[in-house]
mmCIF file with all atom_site columns, C-alpha atoms in Angstrom:
data_model
loop_
_atom_site.group_PDB
_atom_site.id
_atom_site.type_symbol
_atom_site.label_atom_id
_atom_site.label_alt_id
_atom_site.label_comp_id
_atom_site.label_asym_id
_atom_site.label_entity_id
_atom_site.label_seq_id
_atom_site.pdbx_PDB_ins_code
_atom_site.Cartn_x
_atom_site.Cartn_y
_atom_site.Cartn_z
_atom_site.occupancy
_atom_site.B_iso_or_equiv
_atom_site.pdbx_formal_charge
_atom_site.auth_seq_id
_atom_site.auth_comp_id
_atom_site.auth_asym_id
_atom_site.auth_atom_id
_atom_site.pdbx_PDB_model_num
ATOM 1   C CA . MET A 1 1   ? 23.985  118.421 152.618 1.00 52.00 ? 1   MET A CA 1
ATOM 2   C CA . SER A 1 2   ? 23.122  122.537 153.009 1.00 68.00 ? 2   SER A CA 1
ATOM 3   C CA . ASN A 1 3   ? 19.443  121.670 152.116 1.00 93.00 ? 3   ASN A CA 1
ATOM 4   C CA . VAL A 1 4   ? 19.766  119.829 155.653 1.00 94.00 ? 4   VAL A CA 1
ATOM 5   C CA . LEU A 1 5   ? 19.714  122.071 158.600 1.00 91.00 ? 5   LEU A CA 1
ATOM 6   C CA . SER A 1 6   ? 19.996  121.605 162.180 1.00 94.00 ? 6   SER A CA 1
ATOM 7   C CA . PHE A 1 7   ? 16.961  124.003 164.403 1.00 94.00 ? 7   PHE A CA 1
ATOM 8   C CA . GLU A 1 8   ? 18.339  124.849 167.653 1.00 94.00 ? 8   GLU A CA 1
ATOM 9   C CA . GLU A 1 9   ? 19.631  121.399 169.059 1.00 94.00 ? 9   GLU A CA 1
ATOM 10  C CA . HIS A 1 10  ? 17.354  118.931 166.514 1.00 96.00 ? 10  HIS A CA 1
ATOM 11  C CA . HIS A 1 11  ? 19.174  117.865 163.479 1.00 96.00 ? 11  HIS A CA 1
ATOM 12  C CA . PRO A 1 12  ? 17.103  115.743 160.569 1.00 97.00 ? 12  PRO A CA 1
ATOM 13  C CA . ASP A 1 13  ? 17.823  112.059 160.785 1.00 97.00 ? 13  ASP A CA 1
ATOM 14  C CA . ILE A 1 14  ? 17.568  110.690 157.881 1.00 97.00 ? 14  ILE A CA 1
ATOM 15  C CA . ALA A 1 15  ? 18.058  106.993 156.258 1.00 97.00 ? 15  ALA A CA 1
ATOM 16  C CA . PRO A 1 16  ? 21.401  106.573 154.532 1.00 96.00 ? 16  PRO A CA 1
ATOM 17  C CA . ASP A 1 17  ? 19.144  104.877 151.806 1.00 96.00 ? 17  ASP A CA 1
ATOM 18  C CA . ALA A 1 18  ? 16.750  107.572 151.562 1.00 96.00 ? 18  ALA A CA 1
ATOM 19  C CA . TRP A 1 19  ? 16.846  110.498 148.977 1.00 96.00 ? 19  TRP A CA 1
ATOM 20  C CA . VAL A 1 20  ? 16.481  114.305 149.404 1.00 96.00 ? 20  VAL A CA 1
ATOM 21  C CA . ALA A 1 21  ? 16.620  116.482 146.496 1.00 96.00 ? 21  ALA A CA 1
ATOM 22  C CA . PRO A 1 22  ? 18.940  119.188 146.454 1.00 95.00 ? 22  PRO A CA 1
ATOM 23  C CA . THR A 1 23  ? 16.283  121.859 146.569 1.00 96.00 ? 23  THR A CA 1
ATOM 24  C CA . ALA A 1 24  ? 14.373  119.964 149.132 1.00 97.00 ? 24  ALA A CA 1
ATOM 25  C CA . LEU A 1 25  ? 14.864  122.045 152.364 1.00 98.00 ? 25  LEU A CA 1
ATOM 26  C CA . VAL A 1 26  ? 14.852  119.601 155.470 1.00 98.00 ? 26  VAL A CA 1
ATOM 27  C CA . LEU A 1 27  ? 15.249  121.198 159.090 1.00 97.00 ? 27  LEU A CA 1
ATOM 28  C CA . GLY A 1 28  ? 15.185  120.171 162.267 1.00 97.00 ? 28  GLY A CA 1
ATOM 29  C CA . ARG A 1 29  ? 13.142  117.122 164.019 1.00 97.00 ? 29  ARG A CA 1
ATOM 30  C CA . VAL A 1 30  ? 12.717  115.466 161.127 1.00 98.00 ? 30  VAL A CA 1
ATOM 31  C CA . THR A 1 31  ? 13.064  111.908 161.113 1.00 98.00 ? 31  THR A CA 1
ATOM 32  C CA . ILE A 1 32  ? 13.248  109.958 157.132 1.00 98.00 ? 32  ILE A CA 1
ATOM 33  C CA . GLY A 1 33  ? 12.527  106.219 156.968 1.00 98.00 ? 33  GLY A CA 1
ATOM 34  C CA . ALA A 1 34  ? 14.688  103.945 154.687 1.00 97.00 ? 34  ALA A CA 1
ATOM 35  C CA . ARG A 1 35  ? 14.156  104.385 150.878 1.00 96.00 ? 35  ARG A CA 1
ATOM 36  C CA . SER A 1 36  ? 11.654  107.408 151.183 1.00 97.00 ? 36  SER A CA 1
ATOM 37  C CA . SER A 1 37  ? 12.050  110.133 149.089 1.00 97.00 ? 37  SER A CA 1
ATOM 38  C CA . VAL A 1 38  ? 11.559  114.055 149.378 1.00 97.00 ? 38  VAL A CA 1
ATOM 39  C CA . TRP A 1 39  ? 11.355  115.782 145.938 1.00 97.00 ? 39  TRP A CA 1
ATOM 40  C CA . TYR A 1 40  ? 12.079  118.724 144.476 1.00 97.00 ? 40  TYR A CA 1
ATOM 41  C CA . HIS A 1 41  ? 11.213  122.395 145.870 1.00 97.00 ? 41  HIS A CA 1
ATOM 42  C CA . CYS A 1 42  ? 9.586   120.635 149.149 1.00 98.00 ? 42  CYS A CA 1
ATOM 43  C CA . VAL A 1 43  ? 9.988   122.086 152.587 1.00 98.00 ? 43  VAL A CA 1
ATOM 44  C CA . LEU A 1 44  ? 9.898   119.904 155.642 1.00 98.00 ? 44  LEU A CA 1
ATOM 45  C CA . ARG A 1 45  ? 10.120  122.279 158.977 1.00 97.00 ? 45  ARG A CA 1
ATOM 46  C CA . GLY A 1 46  ? 10.345  119.967 161.994 1.00 97.00 ? 46  GLY A CA 1
ATOM 47  C CA . ASP A 1 47  ? 10.736  123.811 164.107 1.00 96.00 ? 47  ASP A CA 1
ATOM 48  C CA . THR A 1 48  ? 8.056   123.838 166.856 1.00 95.00 ? 48  THR A CA 1
ATOM 49  C CA . ASN A 1 49  ? 7.360   119.608 166.924 1.00 97.00 ? 49  ASN A CA 1
ATOM 50  C CA . PHE A 1 50  ? 8.497   116.634 165.251 1.00 97.00 ? 50  PHE A CA 1
ATOM 51  C CA . ILE A 1 51  ? 8.073   114.957 161.672 1.00 98.00 ? 51  ILE A CA 1
ATOM 52  C CA . ARG A 1 52  ? 8.414   111.598 160.886 1.00 98.00 ? 52  ARG A CA 1
ATOM 53  C CA . ILE A 1 53  ? 8.293   109.935 157.799 1.00 98.00 ? 53  ILE A CA 1
ATOM 54  C CA . GLY A 1 54  ? 8.300   106.283 157.543 1.00 98.00 ? 54  GLY A CA 1
ATOM 55  C CA . ALA A 1 55  ? 10.142  103.650 155.096 1.00 97.00 ? 55  ALA A CA 1
ATOM 56  C CA . ARG A 1 56  ? 9.427   104.046 150.915 1.00 96.00 ? 56  ARG A CA 1
ATOM 57  C CA . THR A 1 57  ? 7.562   106.569 151.309 1.00 97.00 ? 57  THR A CA 1
ATOM 58  C CA . ASN A 1 58  ? 7.648   109.475 148.726 1.00 97.00 ? 58  ASN A CA 1
ATOM 59  C CA . ILE A 1 59  ? 6.894   113.238 149.234 1.00 98.00 ? 59  ILE A CA 1
ATOM 60  C CA . GLN A 1 60  ? 6.395   114.828 145.990 1.00 97.00 ? 60  GLN A CA 1
ATOM 61  C CA . ASP A 1 61  ? 7.782   118.205 144.566 1.00 98.00 ? 61  ASP A CA 1
ATOM 62  C CA . GLY A 1 62  ? 6.639   121.604 146.244 1.00 98.00 ? 62  GLY A CA 1
ATOM 63  C CA . THR A 1 63  ? 5.339   119.755 149.269 1.00 98.00 ? 63  THR A CA 1
ATOM 64  C CA . ILE A 1 64  ? 5.300   121.708 152.474 1.00 98.00 ? 64  ILE A CA 1
ATOM 65  C CA . ILE A 1 65  ? 4.737   119.651 155.612 1.00 98.00 ? 65  ILE A CA 1
ATOM 66  C CA . HIS A 1 66  ? 4.769   121.545 158.973 1.00 98.00 ? 66  HIS A CA 1
ATOM 67  C CA . VAL A 1 67  ? 3.419   120.991 162.388 1.00 97.00 ? 67  VAL A CA 1
ATOM 68  C CA . ASN A 1 68  ? 1.779   122.286 165.368 1.00 93.00 ? 68  ASN A CA 1
ATOM 69  C CA . ARG A 1 69  ? 3.310   124.029 168.144 1.00 89.00 ? 69  ARG A CA 1
ATOM 70  C CA . ASN A 1 70  ? 3.569   121.395 171.298 1.00 80.00 ? 70  ASN A CA 1
ATOM 71  C CA . ALA A 1 71  ? 0.484   119.994 170.324 1.00 88.00 ? 71  ALA A CA 1
ATOM 72  C CA . GLU A 1 72  ? 0.390   117.817 167.117 1.00 94.00 ? 72  GLU A CA 1
ATOM 73  C CA . ALA A 1 73  ? 3.028   116.566 164.951 1.00 97.00 ? 73  ALA A CA 1
ATOM 74  C CA . ALA A 1 74  ? 3.480   115.099 161.296 1.00 98.00 ? 74  ALA A CA 1
ATOM 75  C CA . ILE A 1 75  ? 3.378   111.507 161.457 1.00 98.00 ? 75  ILE A CA 1
ATOM 76  C CA . ILE A 1 76  ? 3.474   109.981 157.786 1.00 98.00 ? 76  ILE A CA 1
ATOM 77  C CA . GLY A 1 77  ? 4.079   106.167 157.954 1.00 98.00 ? 77  GLY A CA 1
ATOM 78  C CA . ASP A 1 78  ? 5.404   103.529 155.542 1.00 97.00 ? 78  ASP A CA 1
ATOM 79  C CA . ASP A 1 79  ? 4.615   103.314 151.765 1.00 96.00 ? 79  ASP A CA 1
ATOM 80  C CA . VAL A 1 80  ? 2.702   106.555 151.565 1.00 97.00 ? 80  VAL A CA 1
ATOM 81  C CA . THR A 1 81  ? 2.360   108.999 148.739 1.00 97.00 ? 81  THR A CA 1
ATOM 82  C CA . VAL A 1 82  ? 1.999   112.520 148.975 1.00 98.00 ? 82  VAL A CA 1
ATOM 83  C CA . GLY A 1 83  ? 1.521   114.332 145.521 1.00 97.00 ? 83  GLY A CA 1
ATOM 84  C CA . HIS A 1 84  ? 2.818   117.324 143.822 1.00 98.00 ? 84  HIS A CA 1
ATOM 85  C CA . ALA A 1 85  ? 1.942   120.875 145.735 1.00 98.00 ? 85  ALA A CA 1
ATOM 86  C CA . CYS A 1 86  ? 0.531   119.418 148.923 1.00 98.00 ? 86  CYS A CA 1
ATOM 87  C CA . ILE A 1 87  ? 0.170   120.883 152.322 1.00 98.00 ? 87  ILE A CA 1
ATOM 88  C CA . ILE A 1 88  ? 0.583   118.162 155.096 1.00 98.00 ? 88  ILE A CA 1
ATOM 89  C CA . HIS A 1 89  ? 0.142   120.291 158.587 1.00 98.00 ? 89  HIS A CA 1
ATOM 90  C CA . ALA A 1 90  ? 0.188   118.351 161.870 1.00 98.00 ? 90  ALA A CA 1
ATOM 91  C CA . CYS A 1 91  ? -1.460  115.347 160.937 1.00 98.00 ? 91  CYS A CA 1
ATOM 92  C CA . THR A 1 92  ? -1.311  111.766 160.363 1.00 98.00 ? 92  THR A CA 1
ATOM 93  C CA . LEU A 1 93  ? -0.991  109.604 157.148 1.00 98.00 ? 93  LEU A CA 1
ATOM 94  C CA . GLU A 1 94  ? -1.070  106.048 158.273 1.00 98.00 ? 94  GLU A CA 1
ATOM 95  C CA . ASP A 1 95  ? 0.754   103.105 156.437 1.00 97.00 ? 95  ASP A CA 1
ATOM 96  C CA . GLY A 1 96  ? -0.478  103.315 152.627 1.00 96.00 ? 96  GLY A CA 1
ATOM 97  C CA . ALA A 1 97  ? -2.374  106.255 152.913 1.00 97.00 ? 97  ALA A CA 1
ATOM 98  C CA . PHE A 1 98  ? -2.197  108.733 149.356 1.00 97.00 ? 98  PHE A CA 1
ATOM 99  C CA . VAL A 1 99  ? -2.673  112.454 148.999 1.00 98.00 ? 99  VAL A CA 1
ATOM 100 C CA . GLY A 1 100 ? -3.488  113.393 145.642 1.00 97.00 ? 100 GLY A CA 1
ATOM 101 C CA . MET A 1 101 ? -1.693  116.591 144.036 1.00 98.00 ? 101 MET A CA 1
ATOM 102 C CA . GLY A 1 102 ? -2.492  119.850 145.303 1.00 98.00 ? 102 GLY A CA 1
ATOM 103 C CA . ALA A 1 103 ? -4.450  118.584 148.430 1.00 98.00 ? 103 ALA A CA 1
ATOM 104 C CA . THR A 1 104 ? -4.402  119.841 151.949 1.00 98.00 ? 104 THR A CA 1
ATOM 105 C CA . VAL A 1 105 ? -4.608  117.696 155.110 1.00 98.00 ? 105 VAL A CA 1
ATOM 106 C CA . LEU A 1 106 ? -5.134  119.906 158.175 1.00 98.00 ? 106 LEU A CA 1
ATOM 107 C CA . ASP A 1 107 ? -4.427  119.365 162.121 1.00 97.00 ? 107 ASP A CA 1
ATOM 108 C CA . GLY A 1 108 ? -5.311  116.573 163.748 1.00 97.00 ? 108 GLY A CA 1
ATOM 109 C CA . ALA A 1 109 ? -6.380  114.950 160.714 1.00 98.00 ? 109 ALA A CA 1
ATOM 110 C CA . VAL A 1 110 ? -6.041  111.122 159.792 1.00 98.00 ? 110 VAL A CA 1
ATOM 111 C CA . ILE A 1 111 ? -5.705  109.377 156.824 1.00 98.00 ? 111 ILE A CA 1
ATOM 112 C CA . GLU A 1 112 ? -5.926  105.427 157.977 1.00 98.00 ? 112 GLU A CA 1
ATOM 113 C CA . ALA A 1 113 ? -4.240  102.558 156.377 1.00 96.00 ? 113 ALA A CA 1
ATOM 114 C CA . GLY A 1 114 ? -4.905  102.772 152.149 1.00 94.00 ? 114 GLY A CA 1
ATOM 115 C CA . GLY A 1 115 ? -7.228  105.762 152.584 1.00 97.00 ? 115 GLY A CA 1
ATOM 116 C CA . MET A 1 116 ? -6.875  108.436 149.949 1.00 97.00 ? 116 MET A CA 1
ATOM 117 C CA . LEU A 1 117 ? -7.953  112.100 149.545 1.00 98.00 ? 117 LEU A CA 1
ATOM 118 C CA . ALA A 1 118 ? -8.246  113.101 145.965 1.00 97.00 ? 118 ALA A CA 1
ATOM 119 C CA . ALA A 1 119 ? -6.165  115.858 144.257 1.00 98.00 ? 119 ALA A CA 1
ATOM 120 C CA . GLY A 1 120 ? -7.634  119.660 145.410 1.00 98.00 ? 120 GLY A CA 1
ATOM 121 C CA . GLY A 1 121 ? -9.140  117.774 148.104 1.00 98.00 ? 121 GLY A CA 1
ATOM 122 C CA . LEU A 1 122 ? -9.220  119.599 151.891 1.00 98.00 ? 122 LEU A CA 1
ATOM 123 C CA . LEU A 1 123 ? -9.323  117.463 154.934 1.00 98.00 ? 123 LEU A CA 1
ATOM 124 C CA . PRO A 1 124 ? -10.362 119.739 157.824 1.00 98.00 ? 124 PRO A CA 1
ATOM 125 C CA . PRO A 1 125 ? -8.969  119.656 161.185 1.00 97.00 ? 125 PRO A CA 1
ATOM 126 C CA . ARG A 1 126 ? -9.592  116.367 163.117 1.00 97.00 ? 126 ARG A CA 1
ATOM 127 C CA . LYS A 1 127 ? -11.872 114.976 160.139 1.00 98.00 ? 127 LYS A CA 1
ATOM 128 C CA . ARG A 1 128 ? -10.580 111.120 159.600 1.00 98.00 ? 128 ARG A CA 1
ATOM 129 C CA . ILE A 1 129 ? -10.509 109.149 156.350 1.00 98.00 ? 129 ILE A CA 1
ATOM 130 C CA . ALA A 1 130 ? -10.916 105.245 157.159 1.00 98.00 ? 130 ALA A CA 1
ATOM 131 C CA . PRO A 1 131 ? -9.074  102.235 155.221 1.00 96.00 ? 131 PRO A CA 1
ATOM 132 C CA . GLY A 1 132 ? -9.771  102.127 151.447 1.00 95.00 ? 132 GLY A CA 1
ATOM 133 C CA . GLU A 1 133 ? -12.101 105.303 151.310 1.00 97.00 ? 133 GLU A CA 1
ATOM 134 C CA . LEU A 1 134 ? -11.544 107.854 148.685 1.00 97.00 ? 134 LEU A CA 1
ATOM 135 C CA . TRP A 1 135 ? -12.466 111.168 149.506 1.00 98.00 ? 135 TRP A CA 1
ATOM 136 C CA . ALA A 1 136 ? -12.628 114.300 147.393 1.00 98.00 ? 136 ALA A CA 1
ATOM 137 C CA . GLY A 1 137 ? -13.304 118.010 147.602 1.00 98.00 ? 137 GLY A CA 1
ATOM 138 C CA . SER A 1 138 ? -13.279 120.975 149.820 1.00 97.00 ? 138 SER A CA 1
ATOM 139 C CA . PRO A 1 139 ? -14.219 120.482 152.351 1.00 98.00 ? 139 PRO A CA 1
ATOM 140 C CA . ALA A 1 140 ? -13.428 116.672 151.769 1.00 98.00 ? 140 ALA A CA 1
ATOM 141 C CA . LYS A 1 141 ? -16.677 114.437 151.724 1.00 98.00 ? 141 LYS A CA 1
ATOM 142 C CA . LEU A 1 142 ? -16.489 110.538 151.436 1.00 98.00 ? 142 LEU A CA 1
ATOM 143 C CA . MET A 1 143 ? -17.234 109.234 147.401 1.00 97.00 ? 143 MET A CA 1
ATOM 144 C CA . ARG A 1 144 ? -16.865 105.646 147.797 1.00 96.00 ? 144 ARG A CA 1
ATOM 145 C CA . VAL A 1 145 ? -15.003 103.061 149.057 1.00 96.00 ? 145 VAL A CA 1
ATOM 146 C CA . MET A 1 146 ? -12.115 101.757 146.558 1.00 95.00 ? 146 MET A CA 1
ATOM 147 C CA . ASP A 1 147 ? -12.314 98.226  145.709 1.00 92.00 ? 147 ASP A CA 1
ATOM 148 C CA . ALA A 1 148 ? -8.931  95.780  145.666 1.00 89.00 ? 148 ALA A CA 1
ATOM 149 C CA . GLU A 1 149 ? -7.696  96.793  142.246 1.00 89.00 ? 149 GLU A CA 1
ATOM 150 C CA . GLU A 1 150 ? -7.978  100.204 142.824 1.00 87.00 ? 150 GLU A CA 1
ATOM 151 C CA . ARG A 1 151 ? -5.907  100.303 146.138 1.00 85.00 ? 151 ARG A CA 1
ATOM 152 C CA . ALA A 1 152 ? -3.302  97.852  144.618 1.00 85.00 ? 152 ALA A CA 1
ATOM 153 C CA . LYS A 1 153 ? -2.951  100.458 141.844 1.00 84.00 ? 153 LYS A CA 1
ATOM 154 C CA . PHE A 1 154 ? -2.494  103.278 144.049 1.00 80.00 ? 154 PHE A CA 1
ATOM 155 C CA . ALA A 1 155 ? 0.205   101.007 146.439 1.00 79.00 ? 155 ALA A CA 1
ATOM 156 C CA . ARG A 1 156 ? 2.388   100.908 143.177 1.00 86.00 ? 156 ARG A CA 1
ATOM 157 C CA . THR A 1 157 ? 3.041   104.351 143.133 1.00 88.00 ? 157 THR A CA 1
ATOM 158 C CA . ALA A 1 158 ? 5.217   103.970 146.296 1.00 86.00 ? 158 ALA A CA 1
ATOM 159 C CA . VAL A 1 159 ? 7.357   101.632 144.791 1.00 86.00 ? 159 VAL A CA 1
ATOM 160 C CA . HIS A 1 160 ? 7.606   103.376 141.573 1.00 89.00 ? 160 HIS A CA 1
ATOM 161 C CA . TYR A 1 161 ? 8.812   106.724 143.663 1.00 91.00 ? 161 TYR A CA 1
ATOM 162 C CA . SER A 1 162 ? 11.286  104.655 145.669 1.00 89.00 ? 162 SER A CA 1
ATOM 163 C CA . GLU A 1 163 ? 13.113  103.007 142.770 1.00 90.00 ? 163 GLU A CA 1
ATOM 164 C CA . LEU A 1 164 ? 12.603  106.099 140.716 1.00 89.00 ? 164 LEU A CA 1
ATOM 165 C CA . ALA A 1 165 ? 14.518  108.083 143.670 1.00 89.00 ? 165 ALA A CA 1
ATOM 166 C CA . GLU A 1 166 ? 17.435  105.714 143.278 1.00 89.00 ? 166 GLU A CA 1
ATOM 167 C CA . ARG A 1 167 ? 17.837  106.768 139.588 1.00 91.00 ? 167 ARG A CA 1
ATOM 168 C CA . HIS A 1 168 ? 17.860  110.614 140.668 1.00 91.00 ? 168 HIS A CA 1
ATOM 169 C CA . GLY A 1 169 ? 20.430  109.990 143.419 1.00 86.00 ? 169 GLY A CA 1
ATOM 170 C CA . ALA A 1 170 ? 22.591  107.881 140.834 1.00 88.00 ? 170 ALA A CA 1
ATOM 171 C CA . SER A 1 171 ? 22.220  110.697 137.831 1.00 87.00 ? 171 SER A CA 1
ATOM 172 C CA . LEU A 1 172 ? 23.005  113.899 139.918 1.00 85.00 ? 172 LEU A CA 1
ATOM 173 C CA . ALA A 1 173 ? 26.081  112.151 141.551 1.00 82.00 ? 173 ALA A CA 1
ATOM 174 C CA . LYS A 1 174 ? 26.978  111.821 138.167 1.00 79.00 ? 174 LYS A CA 1
ATOM 175 C CA . THR A 1 175 ? 27.044  115.580 137.291 1.00 72.00 ? 175 THR A CA 1
#
């Protein structure tokens, strides 16, 4: 794929059943896990450190993921949803984390398992969202702890995008 590029001696490692949209750019030290998806017009630039994306994670349209030179990588777990047009920079998104559309997560910040940053939120450097917490605003602040029903609703998004990526891949293969 011409949109998956080496940088110096590093080439992306993409699981055979992961899907990368033809207009996305994946460069350098990037690992993408099984059944994950990287959607249209995303940029994943693993040039001065690494990006690791787990299984069944979806990186939605227009998102940028980058790293901090020799200091902080971008580590994204399994079943994570990163909404449209986000900036994910040198941070950690643990399993089941959810980042709403247009949100920004900065250097050294962590969204723990099942935590959520609402659409348009800005999580400053080294801040931490605990499991099940919903943060919003710029800078983001704790709004509340989500109940089990809310968390289950957001968890279904990862499954939906994994299935949708298969449909996009099959459809594009026909053109």
